[in-house]
Short mmCIF file of C-alpha atoms in Angstrom, two decimals:
data_model
loop_
_atom_site.label_atom_id
_atom_site.label_comp_id
_atom_site.label_asym_id
_atom_site.label_seq_id
_atom_site.Cartn_x
_atom_site.Cartn_y
_atom_site.Cartn_z
CA MET A 1 -67.74 -82.83 -95.33
CA SER A 2 -69.66 -81.95 -92.16
CA PRO A 3 -67.51 -78.87 -90.15
CA ARG A 4 -64.67 -79.64 -88.02
CA PRO A 5 -66.16 -79.99 -84.16
CA GLN A 6 -64.48 -77.18 -82.89
CA SER A 7 -61.26 -78.30 -79.45
CA GLY A 8 -62.17 -77.64 -76.00
CA SER A 9 -60.42 -74.59 -75.64
CA GLY A 10 -62.29 -72.60 -78.52
CA ALA A 11 -65.71 -73.69 -77.95
CA SER A 12 -65.44 -72.47 -74.71
CA ASP A 13 -63.72 -69.09 -76.02
CA ALA A 14 -66.60 -68.80 -78.24
CA ALA A 15 -69.21 -69.99 -75.32
CA ALA A 16 -67.57 -67.07 -72.88
CA ILE A 17 -67.99 -64.09 -76.46
CA GLY A 18 -71.36 -65.43 -76.45
CA ARG A 19 -72.51 -64.60 -73.05
CA GLU A 20 -70.73 -61.54 -72.47
CA GLN A 21 -72.32 -60.41 -76.04
CA THR A 22 -75.60 -61.56 -74.16
CA ARG A 23 -74.50 -59.70 -70.51
CA GLN A 24 -73.88 -56.81 -72.96
CA ARG A 25 -76.84 -56.83 -74.53
CA VAL A 26 -79.01 -57.52 -71.49
CA ILE A 27 -77.35 -54.17 -69.84
CA ASP A 28 -78.41 -51.91 -72.83
CA ALA A 29 -81.51 -53.10 -72.55
CA ALA A 30 -81.86 -52.10 -68.93
CA ILE A 31 -80.16 -48.88 -69.30
CA ASP A 32 -82.51 -47.82 -71.97
CA LEU A 33 -85.48 -48.50 -70.21
CA LEU A 34 -83.76 -47.31 -66.94
CA THR A 35 -83.19 -43.85 -69.37
CA ARG A 36 -87.02 -43.63 -70.72
CA GLY A 37 -88.99 -45.08 -67.13
CA GLY A 38 -87.10 -44.23 -64.70
CA ARG A 39 -85.13 -47.03 -62.08
CA ASP A 40 -88.70 -48.44 -61.59
CA ALA A 41 -88.85 -49.33 -65.28
CA VAL A 42 -85.79 -51.81 -65.03
CA THR A 43 -87.30 -54.80 -64.18
CA THR A 44 -86.29 -58.15 -64.43
CA ARG A 45 -88.88 -59.43 -67.45
CA ALA A 46 -89.24 -55.62 -68.88
CA VAL A 47 -85.17 -56.54 -68.86
CA ALA A 48 -85.77 -60.11 -70.86
CA ASP A 49 -88.28 -58.69 -73.34
CA ALA A 50 -85.92 -55.90 -74.14
CA ALA A 51 -83.46 -58.10 -74.50
CA GLY A 52 -85.02 -61.45 -76.50
CA LEU A 53 -84.69 -63.35 -73.15
CA GLN A 54 -86.68 -65.51 -70.97
CA PRO A 55 -86.18 -64.06 -67.61
CA PRO A 56 -84.28 -66.56 -65.95
CA ALA A 57 -81.38 -65.70 -67.96
CA ILE A 58 -81.23 -62.72 -66.53
CA TYR A 59 -80.87 -64.31 -62.77
CA ARG A 60 -77.87 -66.68 -64.50
CA LEU A 61 -76.39 -63.54 -65.22
CA PHE A 62 -76.09 -61.38 -63.16
CA GLY A 63 -77.64 -63.08 -59.72
CA ASP A 64 -80.93 -61.23 -58.98
CA LYS A 65 -81.99 -57.44 -60.12
CA ASP A 66 -79.34 -55.77 -57.74
CA GLY A 67 -76.96 -57.28 -59.48
CA LEU A 68 -78.10 -56.68 -62.87
CA LEU A 69 -77.92 -52.94 -61.44
CA ASP A 70 -74.45 -52.54 -60.45
CA ALA A 71 -73.67 -54.30 -63.70
CA VAL A 72 -75.38 -51.44 -64.95
CA ALA A 73 -73.22 -49.00 -62.71
CA GLU A 74 -70.58 -50.65 -63.47
CA HIS A 75 -70.80 -49.60 -67.57
CA GLY A 76 -71.80 -46.20 -66.73
CA PHE A 77 -68.76 -45.65 -64.47
CA ALA A 78 -66.16 -47.29 -67.52
CA ALA A 79 -68.00 -44.79 -69.62
CA PHE A 80 -67.52 -41.92 -67.69
CA LEU A 81 -63.84 -42.93 -67.55
CA ALA A 82 -63.54 -42.94 -71.59
CA THR A 83 -64.63 -39.90 -71.27
CA LYS A 84 -62.14 -38.60 -69.00
CA HIS A 85 -58.71 -37.20 -70.90
CA ILE A 86 -55.78 -37.91 -69.19
CA ASP A 87 -52.97 -35.03 -69.76
CA PRO A 88 -49.55 -35.94 -67.82
CA ASP A 89 -47.88 -32.85 -68.34
CA PRO A 90 -50.75 -29.81 -68.93
CA TRP A 91 -49.61 -26.18 -69.24
CA ASP A 92 -51.89 -25.24 -66.47
CA LEU A 93 -52.56 -27.06 -63.52
CA ILE A 94 -55.19 -25.52 -61.86
CA GLU A 95 -57.31 -25.16 -65.56
CA ASP A 96 -56.83 -29.05 -65.86
CA LEU A 97 -58.53 -29.27 -62.38
CA ARG A 98 -61.45 -27.09 -63.56
CA ALA A 99 -61.43 -28.80 -67.03
CA GLY A 100 -61.45 -32.14 -65.52
CA TRP A 101 -64.98 -31.38 -62.99
CA ASP A 102 -66.74 -29.85 -66.23
CA VAL A 103 -66.52 -32.99 -67.38
CA ALA A 104 -67.75 -35.08 -64.45
CA VAL A 105 -70.62 -32.44 -64.73
CA GLU A 106 -70.98 -32.85 -68.32
CA PHE A 107 -71.28 -35.84 -68.25
CA GLY A 108 -73.69 -36.66 -64.94
CA LEU A 109 -75.77 -33.81 -66.64
CA ALA A 110 -75.97 -35.84 -70.56
CA ASN A 111 -76.91 -39.25 -68.26
CA PRO A 112 -79.02 -37.92 -65.51
CA VAL A 113 -80.77 -41.14 -64.42
CA LEU A 114 -78.15 -43.18 -65.03
CA TYR A 115 -75.69 -40.51 -62.75
CA THR A 116 -77.68 -40.89 -60.25
CA LEU A 117 -77.89 -44.87 -60.43
CA MET A 118 -74.48 -44.52 -60.06
CA TYR A 119 -73.93 -42.49 -57.54
CA GLY A 120 -76.54 -43.09 -55.56
CA GLU A 121 -75.31 -46.03 -52.84
CA PRO A 122 -72.16 -45.82 -51.42
CA THR A 123 -71.06 -49.65 -52.36
CA ARG A 124 -70.93 -48.41 -55.77
CA ALA A 125 -67.45 -46.57 -54.98
CA GLY A 126 -66.14 -50.73 -54.81
CA SER A 127 -66.33 -50.27 -58.76
CA ALA A 128 -63.22 -50.60 -61.15
CA ALA A 129 -64.34 -48.08 -63.18
CA PHE A 130 -64.45 -46.06 -60.39
CA LYS A 131 -61.31 -46.64 -58.69
CA ALA A 132 -59.25 -46.30 -62.31
CA GLY A 133 -61.25 -43.02 -62.11
CA MET A 134 -60.40 -42.11 -58.88
CA GLU A 135 -56.97 -42.71 -59.71
CA ILE A 136 -56.97 -40.08 -62.41
CA LEU A 137 -58.21 -37.18 -60.14
CA MET A 138 -55.76 -38.45 -57.70
CA GLY A 139 -52.57 -38.19 -60.71
CA ARG A 140 -54.55 -34.52 -60.91
CA ILE A 141 -54.21 -33.13 -57.24
CA ARG A 142 -50.59 -34.73 -57.07
CA ARG A 143 -49.37 -32.92 -59.22
CA LEU A 144 -50.74 -29.85 -57.59
CA ALA A 145 -49.03 -30.80 -54.88
CA ALA A 146 -46.06 -31.36 -56.08
CA GLY A 147 -46.03 -27.70 -57.47
CA GLY A 148 -47.32 -26.30 -54.21
CA TRP A 149 -50.65 -25.34 -55.32
CA LEU A 150 -52.83 -27.61 -53.53
CA ARG A 151 -53.90 -25.76 -49.95
CA VAL A 152 -55.59 -29.49 -48.16
CA ASP A 153 -53.61 -32.90 -47.92
CA GLU A 154 -54.44 -34.78 -50.87
CA GLU A 155 -57.00 -37.24 -49.69
CA LEU A 156 -59.34 -33.99 -48.33
CA ALA A 157 -58.92 -32.55 -52.16
CA ALA A 158 -60.48 -35.65 -53.62
CA GLN A 159 -63.53 -35.74 -51.46
CA ILE A 160 -64.13 -31.79 -52.13
CA ILE A 161 -63.46 -32.01 -55.22
CA HIS A 162 -65.53 -35.19 -55.93
CA ALA A 163 -68.32 -34.34 -53.41
CA THR A 164 -68.97 -30.64 -55.48
CA ALA A 165 -69.14 -32.10 -58.98
CA ARG A 166 -71.98 -34.37 -57.55
CA GLY A 167 -73.56 -32.37 -55.57
CA ALA A 168 -73.97 -30.00 -58.37
CA VAL A 169 -75.22 -32.57 -60.83
CA LEU A 170 -77.45 -33.56 -58.47
CA THR A 171 -78.63 -30.24 -57.91
CA TRP A 172 -79.49 -28.99 -60.91
CA LEU A 173 -81.73 -31.96 -61.74
CA SER A 174 -83.33 -31.81 -58.48
CA LEU A 175 -84.36 -28.04 -59.80
CA PRO A 176 -87.03 -27.86 -61.98
CA GLU A 177 -85.74 -26.48 -65.68
CA HIS A 178 -86.82 -22.88 -65.27
CA ARG A 179 -84.66 -22.64 -62.17
CA ARG A 180 -81.41 -24.09 -63.57
CA ASP A 181 -78.79 -21.52 -63.88
CA PRO A 182 -75.72 -22.21 -64.70
CA ALA A 183 -73.93 -19.44 -62.51
CA LEU A 184 -74.76 -22.61 -60.21
CA LEU A 185 -72.53 -24.97 -61.88
CA THR A 186 -69.81 -22.26 -62.20
CA THR A 187 -69.56 -20.87 -58.64
CA LEU A 188 -69.16 -24.56 -57.67
CA ARG A 189 -66.55 -25.21 -59.47
CA GLU A 190 -64.65 -21.65 -58.57
CA SER A 191 -65.53 -22.62 -54.92
CA MET A 192 -64.07 -25.89 -55.55
CA VAL A 193 -60.89 -24.12 -56.41
CA GLY A 194 -60.95 -21.67 -54.09
CA ALA A 195 -60.72 -24.31 -51.55
CA VAL A 196 -58.08 -26.83 -52.79
CA THR A 197 -55.46 -25.26 -54.38
CA ASN A 198 -53.58 -21.67 -53.35
CA GLN A 199 -53.49 -18.81 -55.18
CA GLN A 200 -50.16 -18.56 -56.12
CA PRO A 201 -47.82 -21.77 -55.81
CA ALA A 202 -46.35 -22.26 -52.68
CA VAL A 203 -43.25 -23.78 -53.78
CA ARG A 204 -41.67 -21.34 -56.46
CA ASP A 205 -39.55 -24.41 -57.80
CA ALA A 206 -41.12 -27.87 -58.44
CA GLY A 207 -39.15 -30.26 -57.34
CA PRO A 208 -38.52 -32.19 -53.85
CA ALA A 209 -35.40 -29.55 -53.67
CA GLY A 210 -37.86 -26.58 -54.12
CA ALA A 211 -40.09 -28.20 -51.97
CA ALA A 212 -37.51 -29.01 -48.62
CA ARG A 213 -36.75 -24.80 -49.59
CA ALA A 214 -40.38 -24.12 -48.90
CA LEU A 215 -41.07 -25.94 -46.34
CA ARG A 216 -36.96 -25.60 -44.30
CA ALA A 217 -38.19 -21.69 -44.35
CA ALA A 218 -41.18 -22.21 -42.43
CA LEU A 219 -39.56 -24.92 -39.87
CA PRO A 220 -38.95 -21.97 -37.23
CA GLU A 221 -42.76 -21.51 -36.76
CA GLN A 222 -43.28 -24.69 -36.14
CA MET A 223 -44.32 -25.18 -32.67
CA ALA A 224 -45.73 -29.00 -33.41
CA LEU A 225 -41.97 -30.16 -33.42
CA SER A 226 -39.64 -30.42 -30.48
CA GLY A 227 -36.53 -28.92 -31.06
CA ALA A 228 -34.45 -31.75 -31.31
CA GLU A 229 -37.37 -32.79 -34.29
CA ARG A 230 -36.43 -29.08 -35.93
CA GLN A 231 -33.51 -29.85 -36.36
CA LEU A 232 -33.11 -33.09 -37.36
CA LEU A 233 -35.01 -32.03 -40.72
CA LYS A 234 -32.98 -29.38 -41.29
CA GLU A 235 -30.75 -31.42 -41.64
CA TRP A 236 -33.22 -33.62 -43.60
CA LEU A 237 -34.11 -30.01 -45.29
CA ASP A 238 -30.92 -28.82 -46.08
CA ARG A 239 -29.41 -32.04 -47.69
CA LEU A 240 -32.28 -32.37 -50.10
CA ALA A 241 -32.35 -28.63 -51.14
CA ALA A 242 -28.14 -29.36 -52.14
CA ASP A 243 -28.85 -32.43 -53.79
CA GLU A 244 -30.07 -30.59 -56.86
CA GLY A 245 -27.13 -27.76 -56.48
CA ALA A 246 -25.39 -30.32 -56.40
CA ALA A 247 -27.28 -32.29 -59.92
CA ALA A 248 -27.07 -29.12 -61.85
CA ASP A 249 -23.23 -29.15 -61.01
#
């Protein structure tokens, strides 16, 4: 008996799977060429030959060479995301920050050409995997802020952490091997830690009540607020500080 023809949805699913497998084969071929020969080696003809396809297939799948490179960069961001360890309750928030920075730098040093492609163009910040990675970073930063460790605004902290990691990798890769001193990476990491965190937490007790007490203590020195604004804010802070005591009872 001849095999029963596939239903419309089954055939469509099989075609989608086949297309995705072909797409991944092309991306893998492009990454291999990129790693061995740099960006100039990634031509549509070379990638098509390496993937066992005709050049028009590249255009059908990715639009053009730039579309292919965007897909390669997105694959890199996804691979980087997979290396990130997410601990929702780390025992030491500062060490967790250091560990996250080290993971980012280690990925860049292990994948130099791919990393340069990923971070060489600002437009790649729209990548879904890049955004997911930044959410992990923002989670670390929010925990630092909630614990009273954060010295600067959360957005500025994210920019400093991201910029120092990227700068560390790109600077390291630009140096001849005999000038690559590991102290460079350590110094940049500790400079980042010192720039975004306090040596001691500004809030002794984690949670809204502790933060309210810390802010209430500094309130008399705040000259940016009018007397009425300071009084209103003090009432709110008093209520937040009192809530913890009521909850404990």
